[in-house]
Amino acid sequence: MSEKDPTRESEPDAKIHLDYRAVFEAAPDGIVVVNDRGTIVEVNPRAQAQFGYTSEELVGQPVETLVPEAHRGSHAGQRGGFHGNPSLRPMGIGLVLSGRRKNGSEFPVDISLSPGHAGEQDLVIAVVRDVTERSQLRAFGQGALRAAEEERQ
């Protein structure tokens, strides 16, 4: 019986081929890829559904297209700060973030940022999770708690 060489792929592992494009396309959260100038270079189908745009409408547009009007001005500076110190991190810790849909409506989001590279190009990969349901459940729970407290008094 010979020892297994840990640097060699096992037969089943050699047959597994992860198609990263398929993962990007099937991700349950929106993914928006932005270059160092703040231009959207790619979006996955979930992001298209969340924001109500097609890929063709978003690619080439400033990422601020997806930011509520009240925050667009400050977003460019925050973007620059991320590029100055890129790291994997959630965006807006302690803040309630919103995305802006094509129709102008806003929805609550959690956003995680990750630096990326494509050749010489620095990228930011933003994973966008729609937290509308969570926000509604939190509001319902808070309302129920207030009602219970009022009932006790």
PDB file of C-alpha atoms in Angstrom:
ATOM      1  CA  MET A   1       0.000   0.000   0.000  1.00  0.00           C
ATOM      2  CA  SER A   2       1.524   3.319  -1.040  1.00  0.00           C
ATOM      3  CA  GLU A   3       1.138   6.635   0.761  1.00  0.00           C
ATOM      4  CA  LYS A   4      -1.125   9.167  -0.859  1.00  0.00           C
ATOM      5  CA  ASP A   5       0.669  12.206  -2.257  1.00  0.00           C
ATOM      6  CA  PRO A   6      -1.263  15.229  -0.844  1.00  0.00           C
ATOM      7  CA  THR A   7      -0.104  17.462  -3.706  1.00  0.00           C
ATOM      8  CA  ARG A   8      -1.765  15.226  -6.305  1.00  0.00           C
ATOM      9  CA  GLU A   9      -5.425  15.608  -7.054  1.00  0.00           C
ATOM     10  CA  SER A  10      -7.529  12.560  -6.348  1.00  0.00           C
ATOM     11  CA  GLU A  11      -9.427  11.084  -9.253  1.00  0.00           C
ATOM     12  CA  PRO A  12     -12.813  12.549  -8.189  1.00  0.00           C
ATOM     13  CA  ASP A  13     -11.227  15.993  -7.550  1.00  0.00           C
ATOM     14  CA  ALA A  14      -9.662  15.989 -10.994  1.00  0.00           C
ATOM     15  CA  LYS A  15     -13.123  15.573 -12.542  1.00  0.00           C
ATOM     16  CA  ILE A  16     -14.587  18.545 -10.699  1.00  0.00           C
ATOM     17  CA  HIS A  17     -14.446  21.709 -12.729  1.00  0.00           C
ATOM     18  CA  LEU A  18     -15.949  24.775 -11.150  1.00  0.00           C
ATOM     19  CA  ASP A  19     -17.233  27.164 -13.741  1.00  0.00           C
ATOM     20  CA  TYR A  20     -16.911  30.543 -12.046  1.00  0.00           C
ATOM     21  CA  ARG A  21     -19.117  32.155 -14.672  1.00  0.00           C
ATOM     22  CA  ALA A  22     -21.912  29.773 -13.700  1.00  0.00           C
ATOM     23  CA  VAL A  23     -21.460  30.713 -10.029  1.00  0.00           C
ATOM     24  CA  PHE A  24     -21.590  34.430 -10.927  1.00  0.00           C
ATOM     25  CA  GLU A  25     -24.752  33.919 -12.960  1.00  0.00           C
ATOM     26  CA  ALA A  26     -26.495  31.753 -10.331  1.00  0.00           C
ATOM     27  CA  ALA A  27     -25.512  33.672  -7.177  1.00  0.00           C
ATOM     28  CA  PRO A  28     -28.493  34.320  -4.880  1.00  0.00           C
ATOM     29  CA  ASP A  29     -27.280  37.878  -4.221  1.00  0.00           C
ATOM     30  CA  GLY A  30     -26.638  40.692  -6.638  1.00  0.00           C
ATOM     31  CA  ILE A  31     -23.036  41.136  -7.774  1.00  0.00           C
ATOM     32  CA  VAL A  32     -21.883  44.453  -9.204  1.00  0.00           C
ATOM     33  CA  VAL A  33     -18.293  44.716 -10.472  1.00  0.00           C
ATOM     34  CA  VAL A  34     -16.904  48.255 -10.647  1.00  0.00           C
ATOM     35  CA  ASN A  35     -13.553  49.539 -11.941  1.00  0.00           C
ATOM     36  CA  ASP A  36     -11.313  52.040 -10.139  1.00  0.00           C
ATOM     37  CA  ARG A  37     -13.066  54.946 -11.876  1.00  0.00           C
ATOM     38  CA  GLY A  38     -16.429  53.909 -10.422  1.00  0.00           C
ATOM     39  CA  THR A  39     -17.772  52.545 -13.696  1.00  0.00           C
ATOM     40  CA  ILE A  40     -19.876  49.393 -13.651  1.00  0.00           C
ATOM     41  CA  VAL A  41     -18.154  46.720 -15.735  1.00  0.00           C
ATOM     42  CA  GLU A  42     -20.400  43.737 -15.004  1.00  0.00           C
ATOM     43  CA  VAL A  43     -23.581  42.776 -13.147  1.00  0.00           C
ATOM     44  CA  ASN A  44     -25.098  39.388 -12.544  1.00  0.00           C
ATOM     45  CA  PRO A  45     -28.760  38.485 -13.221  1.00  0.00           C
ATOM     46  CA  ARG A  46     -29.744  38.866  -9.552  1.00  0.00           C
ATOM     47  CA  ALA A  47     -28.428  42.460  -9.468  1.00  0.00           C
ATOM     48  CA  GLN A  48     -30.354  43.168 -12.665  1.00  0.00           C
ATOM     49  CA  ALA A  49     -33.545  41.887 -11.023  1.00  0.00           C
ATOM     50  CA  GLN A  50     -32.920  43.780  -7.776  1.00  0.00           C
ATOM     51  CA  PHE A  51     -32.330  47.120  -9.463  1.00  0.00           C
ATOM     52  CA  GLY A  52     -34.659  46.689 -12.467  1.00  0.00           C
ATOM     53  CA  TYR A  53     -32.010  47.306 -15.133  1.00  0.00           C
ATOM     54  CA  THR A  54     -30.614  45.101 -17.861  1.00  0.00           C
ATOM     55  CA  SER A  55     -26.890  44.462 -18.018  1.00  0.00           C
ATOM     56  CA  GLU A  56     -26.719  46.574 -21.167  1.00  0.00           C
ATOM     57  CA  GLU A  57     -28.263  49.529 -19.325  1.00  0.00           C
ATOM     58  CA  LEU A  58     -25.834  49.332 -16.382  1.00  0.00           C
ATOM     59  CA  VAL A  59     -22.461  48.428 -17.895  1.00  0.00           C
ATOM     60  CA  GLY A  60     -20.557  51.626 -18.559  1.00  0.00           C
ATOM     61  CA  GLN A  61     -22.634  53.675 -16.095  1.00  0.00           C
ATOM     62  CA  PRO A  62     -21.310  55.146 -12.836  1.00  0.00           C
ATOM     63  CA  VAL A  63     -22.020  52.966  -9.824  1.00  0.00           C
ATOM     64  CA  GLU A  64     -23.769  55.975  -8.294  1.00  0.00           C
ATOM     65  CA  THR A  65     -26.656  55.122 -10.644  1.00  0.00           C
ATOM     66  CA  LEU A  66     -27.564  52.497  -8.013  1.00  0.00           C
ATOM     67  CA  VAL A  67     -27.125  54.856  -5.041  1.00  0.00           C
ATOM     68  CA  PRO A  68     -30.035  56.953  -3.701  1.00  0.00           C
ATOM     69  CA  GLU A  69     -29.833  60.593  -4.808  1.00  0.00           C
ATOM     70  CA  ALA A  70     -29.244  61.864  -1.252  1.00  0.00           C
ATOM     71  CA  HIS A  71     -26.008  59.849  -0.981  1.00  0.00           C
ATOM     72  CA  ARG A  72     -24.557  60.117  -4.478  1.00  0.00           C
ATOM     73  CA  GLY A  73     -22.329  63.100  -3.733  1.00  0.00           C
ATOM     74  CA  SER A  74     -20.579  61.486  -0.768  1.00  0.00           C
ATOM     75  CA  HIS A  75     -20.323  58.079  -2.418  1.00  0.00           C
ATOM     76  CA  ALA A  76     -17.526  59.064  -4.823  1.00  0.00           C
ATOM     77  CA  GLY A  77     -15.301  60.084  -1.890  1.00  0.00           C
ATOM     78  CA  GLN A  78     -16.101  56.878  -0.036  1.00  0.00           C
ATOM     79  CA  ARG A  79     -15.230  54.943  -3.183  1.00  0.00           C
ATOM     80  CA  GLY A  80     -11.856  56.679  -3.285  1.00  0.00           C
ATOM     81  CA  GLY A  81     -11.276  55.714   0.351  1.00  0.00           C
ATOM     82  CA  PHE A  82     -11.879  52.062  -0.466  1.00  0.00           C
ATOM     83  CA  HIS A  83      -9.414  52.164  -3.360  1.00  0.00           C
ATOM     84  CA  GLY A  84      -6.838  53.762  -1.048  1.00  0.00           C
ATOM     85  CA  ASN A  85      -7.180  50.888   1.421  1.00  0.00           C
ATOM     86  CA  PRO A  86      -8.867  47.966  -0.356  1.00  0.00           C
ATOM     87  CA  SER A  87      -9.935  45.045   1.805  1.00  0.00           C
ATOM     88  CA  LEU A  88     -12.749  42.560   2.150  1.00  0.00           C
ATOM     89  CA  ARG A  89     -15.356  44.287   4.312  1.00  0.00           C
ATOM     90  CA  PRO A  90     -18.996  45.132   4.761  1.00  0.00           C
ATOM     91  CA  MET A  91     -20.032  48.570   3.597  1.00  0.00           C
ATOM     92  CA  GLY A  92     -21.684  51.088   5.917  1.00  0.00           C
ATOM     93  CA  ILE A  93     -21.201  49.317   9.232  1.00  0.00           C
ATOM     94  CA  GLY A  94     -23.894  50.496  11.617  1.00  0.00           C
ATOM     95  CA  LEU A  95     -25.789  52.315   8.862  1.00  0.00           C
ATOM     96  CA  VAL A  96     -29.005  51.472   7.076  1.00  0.00           C
ATOM     97  CA  LEU A  97     -28.051  51.300   3.395  1.00  0.00           C
ATOM     98  CA  SER A  98     -30.400  51.567   0.445  1.00  0.00           C
ATOM     99  CA  GLY A  99     -30.173  50.788  -3.228  1.00  0.00           C
ATOM    100  CA  ARG A 100     -31.970  52.770  -5.915  1.00  0.00           C
ATOM    101  CA  ARG A 101     -33.964  50.978  -8.578  1.00  0.00           C
ATOM    102  CA  LYS A 102     -34.443  52.125 -12.162  1.00  0.00           C
ATOM    103  CA  ASN A 103     -37.954  53.320 -11.264  1.00  0.00           C
ATOM    104  CA  GLY A 104     -36.509  55.543  -8.494  1.00  0.00           C
ATOM    105  CA  SER A 105     -37.767  53.452  -5.589  1.00  0.00           C
ATOM    106  CA  GLU A 106     -35.336  52.507  -2.849  1.00  0.00           C
ATOM    107  CA  PHE A 107     -34.879  49.244  -0.977  1.00  0.00           C
ATOM    108  CA  PRO A 108     -32.769  48.289   2.073  1.00  0.00           C
ATOM    109  CA  VAL A 109     -29.532  46.438   1.302  1.00  0.00           C
ATOM    110  CA  ASP A 110     -26.491  44.898   2.923  1.00  0.00           C
ATOM    111  CA  ILE A 111     -23.373  45.328   0.796  1.00  0.00           C
ATOM    112  CA  SER A 112     -20.043  43.537   1.116  1.00  0.00           C
ATOM    113  CA  LEU A 113     -17.038  44.821  -0.797  1.00  0.00           C
ATOM    114  CA  SER A 114     -14.035  42.894  -1.995  1.00  0.00           C
ATOM    115  CA  PRO A 115     -11.058  44.095  -4.020  1.00  0.00           C
ATOM    116  CA  GLY A 116     -10.372  42.260  -7.252  1.00  0.00           C
ATOM    117  CA  HIS A 117      -8.122  42.445 -10.278  1.00  0.00           C
ATOM    118  CA  ALA A 118      -8.456  41.678 -13.961  1.00  0.00           C
ATOM    119  CA  GLY A 119      -5.012  41.962 -15.486  1.00  0.00           C
ATOM    120  CA  GLU A 120      -3.751  45.441 -14.616  1.00  0.00           C
ATOM    121  CA  GLN A 121      -7.240  46.716 -13.752  1.00  0.00           C
ATOM    122  CA  ASP A 122      -8.233  47.165 -10.092  1.00  0.00           C
ATOM    123  CA  LEU A 123     -11.843  46.223  -9.461  1.00  0.00           C
ATOM    124  CA  VAL A 124     -14.312  46.285  -6.610  1.00  0.00           C
ATOM    125  CA  ILE A 125     -16.732  43.394  -6.310  1.00  0.00           C
ATOM    126  CA  ALA A 126     -19.880  44.440  -4.460  1.00  0.00           C
ATOM    127  CA  VAL A 127     -22.230  41.727  -3.253  1.00  0.00           C
ATOM    128  CA  VAL A 128     -25.667  43.235  -2.700  1.00  0.00           C
ATOM    129  CA  ARG A 129     -28.286  41.518  -0.550  1.00  0.00           C
ATOM    130  CA  ASP A 130     -31.854  42.824  -0.533  1.00  0.00           C
ATOM    131  CA  VAL A 131     -32.860  42.871   3.152  1.00  0.00           C
ATOM    132  CA  THR A 132     -36.425  44.124   2.655  1.00  0.00           C
ATOM    133  CA  GLU A 133     -37.937  41.052   4.315  1.00  0.00           C
ATOM    134  CA  ARG A 134     -35.557  41.241   7.269  1.00  0.00           C
ATOM    135  CA  SER A 135     -36.356  44.939   7.719  1.00  0.00           C
ATOM    136  CA  GLN A 136     -40.090  44.224   7.609  1.00  0.00           C
ATOM    137  CA  LEU A 137     -39.751  41.429  10.182  1.00  0.00           C
ATOM    138  CA  ARG A 138     -37.686  43.684  12.457  1.00  0.00           C
ATOM    139  CA  ALA A 139     -40.301  46.442  12.218  1.00  0.00           C
ATOM    140  CA  PHE A 140     -43.083  43.931  12.924  1.00  0.00           C
ATOM    141  CA  GLY A 141     -41.183  42.587  15.949  1.00  0.00           C
ATOM    142  CA  GLN A 142     -40.568  46.083  17.297  1.00  0.00           C
ATOM    143  CA  GLY A 143     -44.245  46.935  16.860  1.00  0.00           C
ATOM    144  CA  ALA A 144     -45.288  43.750  18.635  1.00  0.00           C
ATOM    145  CA  LEU A 145     -42.902  44.494  21.495  1.00  0.00           C
ATOM    146  CA  ARG A 146     -44.270  48.044  21.881  1.00  0.00           C
ATOM    147  CA  ALA A 147     -47.834  46.729  21.871  1.00  0.00           C
ATOM    148  CA  ALA A 148     -46.992  44.148  24.530  1.00  0.00           C
ATOM    149  CA  GLU A 149     -45.318  46.800  26.696  1.00  0.00           C
ATOM    150  CA  GLU A 150     -48.306  49.130  26.360  1.00  0.00           C
ATOM    151  CA  GLU A 151     -50.636  46.286  27.267  1.00  0.00           C
ATOM    152  CA  ARG A 152     -48.674  45.603  30.481  1.00  0.00           C
ATOM    153  CA  GLN A 153     -48.980  49.228  31.590  1.00  0.00           C
TER     154      GLN A 153
END
